Amino acid sequence: VGTVVKISNLYESPSWGFESEPFYNCAILIHSYSNADEILLQILKNKSTEFLRKSNSGNRVLPDFIIIGAAKGGTTSLFNYLIQHPQIKEPYKKEIHYFDYHYKKGLNWFKLHFPTKSEMTQDGENCITGEASPYYLSHPLAPERMKKLLPKIKLIVLLRNPVDRALSNYNH
């Protein structure tokens, strides 16, 4: 026996590019009354953070660089090394896939994954941000889309011996 908490009926604005998808529409079964408040608070915190990110897409920056390459070609490793630098701000997630899978979601959707303009200054120094989506290398429309939106983007392309890459892909 537990407590069922239903959160529903709040919809995202179509102006954010999400076409009225339900923002909160879930039922959560909480098994213990002792931790119900804690779990509900964490859920609301996560959803409110997501909501705030989505509500200020106009204040977010576009990437300064994009890492592309073959699967198992080292894109994740390079991305992880780069974001350790204090002047490189990490996007919300590494593989955004805007220029291949999510292009129809619009520019605001893409910008939601990057830091705000105010977050791009570290101790008076300007910072940069970027993403790593390996499939951009082979997607037929990605280069044209990138050039149209980000004509001065810095592309970092990682290539690997095809035999080593295939074996690594097979083993993992």
Short mmCIF file of C-alpha atoms in Angstrom, two decimals:
data_model
loop_
_atom_site.label_atom_id
_atom_site.label_comp_id
_atom_site.label_asym_id
_atom_site.label_seq_id
_atom_site.Cartn_x
_atom_site.Cartn_y
_atom_site.Cartn_z
CA VAL A 1 0.00 0.00 0.00
CA GLY A 2 1.31 3.40 -0.89
CA THR A 3 0.32 6.92 -1.80
CA VAL A 4 -0.47 7.79 -5.40
CA VAL A 5 0.48 11.32 -6.37
CA LYS A 6 -0.80 12.60 -9.73
CA ILE A 7 0.77 15.57 -11.42
CA SER A 8 -0.98 16.59 -14.63
CA ASN A 9 -2.55 19.21 -16.86
CA LEU A 10 0.38 21.57 -17.26
CA TYR A 11 1.30 21.89 -20.91
CA GLU A 12 4.33 23.40 -22.54
CA SER A 13 3.88 26.46 -24.69
CA PRO A 14 3.93 25.76 -28.45
CA SER A 15 6.23 28.78 -28.79
CA TRP A 16 8.99 26.67 -27.23
CA GLY A 17 8.70 24.23 -30.12
CA PHE A 18 7.13 21.32 -28.28
CA GLU A 19 3.67 21.44 -29.86
CA SER A 20 1.58 21.15 -26.70
CA GLU A 21 3.17 17.97 -25.38
CA PRO A 22 2.21 17.32 -21.75
CA PHE A 23 4.87 18.73 -19.47
CA TYR A 24 3.72 16.98 -16.33
CA ASN A 25 1.54 13.96 -16.89
CA CYS A 26 2.47 11.17 -14.56
CA ALA A 27 1.21 9.15 -11.66
CA ILE A 28 3.73 8.14 -9.02
CA LEU A 29 3.27 5.38 -6.50
CA ILE A 30 5.14 6.15 -3.30
CA HIS A 31 5.49 3.04 -1.17
CA SER A 32 6.16 4.61 2.19
CA TYR A 33 4.53 7.58 3.83
CA SER A 34 7.81 8.40 5.58
CA ASN A 35 9.58 9.27 2.33
CA ALA A 36 6.58 10.50 0.30
CA ASP A 37 7.35 14.17 0.88
CA GLU A 38 11.02 13.69 0.05
CA ILE A 39 10.28 11.84 -3.20
CA LEU A 40 7.60 14.32 -4.27
CA LEU A 41 9.93 17.24 -3.49
CA GLN A 42 12.68 15.70 -5.65
CA ILE A 43 10.26 15.11 -8.54
CA LEU A 44 8.98 18.69 -8.36
CA LYS A 45 12.54 20.02 -8.12
CA ASN A 46 13.56 18.09 -11.25
CA LYS A 47 10.46 19.21 -13.17
CA SER A 48 10.77 22.84 -12.08
CA THR A 49 14.43 22.88 -13.17
CA GLU A 50 13.36 21.48 -16.53
CA PHE A 51 10.56 24.06 -16.76
CA LEU A 52 12.94 26.94 -15.98
CA ARG A 53 15.41 25.73 -18.60
CA LYS A 54 12.63 25.66 -21.19
CA SER A 55 11.24 29.05 -20.22
CA ASN A 56 14.47 30.95 -20.90
CA SER A 57 15.68 29.54 -24.22
CA GLY A 58 16.05 33.09 -25.57
CA ASN A 59 18.75 33.74 -22.97
CA ARG A 60 20.81 30.71 -23.96
CA VAL A 61 23.84 30.57 -26.22
CA LEU A 62 24.56 28.46 -29.27
CA PRO A 63 27.59 26.14 -29.32
CA ASP A 64 31.06 27.33 -30.23
CA PHE A 65 32.22 23.88 -31.32
CA ILE A 66 30.76 20.53 -32.33
CA ILE A 67 32.57 17.22 -32.08
CA ILE A 68 31.65 14.72 -34.79
CA GLY A 69 33.05 11.32 -35.71
CA ALA A 70 32.40 7.64 -36.00
CA ALA A 71 30.87 5.63 -33.17
CA LYS A 72 33.64 4.35 -30.87
CA GLY A 73 35.96 6.93 -32.41
CA GLY A 74 36.79 8.83 -29.23
CA THR A 75 34.15 11.58 -29.29
CA THR A 76 32.99 10.89 -25.73
CA SER A 77 36.52 10.82 -24.37
CA LEU A 78 37.48 14.09 -26.05
CA PHE A 79 34.23 15.73 -24.91
CA ASN A 80 34.86 14.63 -21.31
CA TYR A 81 38.42 15.98 -21.42
CA LEU A 82 37.32 19.33 -22.84
CA ILE A 83 34.55 19.99 -20.30
CA GLN A 84 37.07 19.65 -17.47
CA HIS A 85 38.54 23.00 -18.53
CA PRO A 86 37.09 25.84 -16.42
CA GLN A 87 36.33 27.97 -19.50
CA ILE A 88 34.34 25.28 -21.30
CA LYS A 89 30.76 25.04 -20.09
CA GLU A 90 29.02 21.71 -20.43
CA PRO A 91 25.71 21.48 -22.30
CA TYR A 92 22.70 19.88 -20.63
CA LYS A 93 23.59 16.60 -22.36
CA LYS A 94 26.42 15.49 -24.61
CA GLU A 95 24.65 14.10 -27.67
CA ILE A 96 21.89 16.54 -28.54
CA HIS A 97 21.34 15.23 -32.10
CA TYR A 98 19.66 18.45 -33.22
CA PHE A 99 21.03 18.49 -36.76
CA ASP A 100 19.99 14.88 -37.43
CA TYR A 101 17.11 13.46 -35.34
CA HIS A 102 15.60 16.56 -33.68
CA TYR A 103 15.89 19.29 -36.32
CA LYS A 104 12.11 19.66 -36.65
CA LYS A 105 11.84 20.59 -32.96
CA GLY A 106 13.25 24.00 -33.78
CA LEU A 107 16.01 26.35 -32.69
CA ASN A 108 14.54 27.04 -29.23
CA TRP A 109 14.63 23.31 -28.47
CA PHE A 110 18.30 23.20 -29.50
CA LYS A 111 19.21 26.24 -27.37
CA LEU A 112 17.62 24.68 -24.28
CA HIS A 113 20.58 22.33 -24.05
CA PHE A 114 23.18 25.07 -23.58
CA PRO A 115 24.13 27.42 -20.73
CA THR A 116 22.62 30.87 -20.33
CA LYS A 117 24.54 33.96 -21.39
CA SER A 118 25.24 34.84 -17.75
CA GLU A 119 26.72 31.37 -17.12
CA MET A 120 29.20 31.92 -19.94
CA THR A 121 31.44 34.23 -17.89
CA GLN A 122 33.88 32.67 -15.43
CA ASP A 123 35.84 35.12 -13.25
CA GLY A 124 35.59 37.81 -15.92
CA GLU A 125 36.72 35.44 -18.65
CA ASN A 126 34.47 34.48 -21.54
CA CYS A 127 33.69 30.79 -21.82
CA ILE A 128 32.71 28.53 -24.68
CA THR A 129 30.35 25.58 -24.97
CA GLY A 130 29.80 22.81 -27.46
CA GLU A 131 28.33 19.42 -28.09
CA ALA A 132 29.36 16.02 -29.39
CA SER A 133 27.01 14.09 -31.69
CA PRO A 134 28.98 11.54 -33.70
CA TYR A 135 26.18 10.81 -36.19
CA TYR A 136 26.50 14.30 -37.69
CA LEU A 137 29.48 12.93 -39.62
CA SER A 138 27.36 10.56 -41.70
CA HIS A 139 23.89 12.13 -41.67
CA PRO A 140 23.16 13.48 -45.17
CA LEU A 141 21.45 16.71 -44.02
CA ALA A 142 23.56 17.60 -40.97
CA PRO A 143 26.36 19.52 -42.78
CA GLU A 144 23.93 21.80 -44.63
CA ARG A 145 21.90 22.42 -41.47
CA MET A 146 25.01 23.23 -39.42
CA LYS A 147 26.33 25.62 -42.04
CA LYS A 148 22.99 27.42 -42.24
CA LEU A 149 22.61 27.95 -38.47
CA LEU A 150 26.26 28.10 -37.38
CA PRO A 151 28.38 29.23 -40.35
CA LYS A 152 31.47 29.89 -38.19
CA ILE A 153 31.21 26.82 -35.95
CA LYS A 154 34.42 24.99 -35.18
CA LEU A 155 34.06 21.32 -36.12
CA ILE A 156 36.27 18.80 -34.40
CA VAL A 157 36.29 15.58 -36.43
CA LEU A 158 37.59 12.36 -34.92
CA LEU A 159 38.44 9.46 -37.19
CA ARG A 160 39.75 6.02 -36.25
CA ASN A 161 41.17 3.02 -38.03
CA PRO A 162 38.00 1.36 -39.42
CA VAL A 163 39.02 -2.15 -38.32
CA ASP A 164 39.80 -1.08 -34.74
CA ARG A 165 36.58 0.95 -34.62
CA ALA A 166 34.45 -1.97 -35.88
CA LEU A 167 35.98 -4.36 -33.35
CA SER A 168 35.43 -1.87 -30.51
CA ASN A 169 31.84 -1.31 -31.63
CA TYR A 170 31.22 -5.07 -31.78
CA ASN A 171 32.74 -5.71 -28.33
CA HIS A 172 30.83 -2.92 -26.60
#
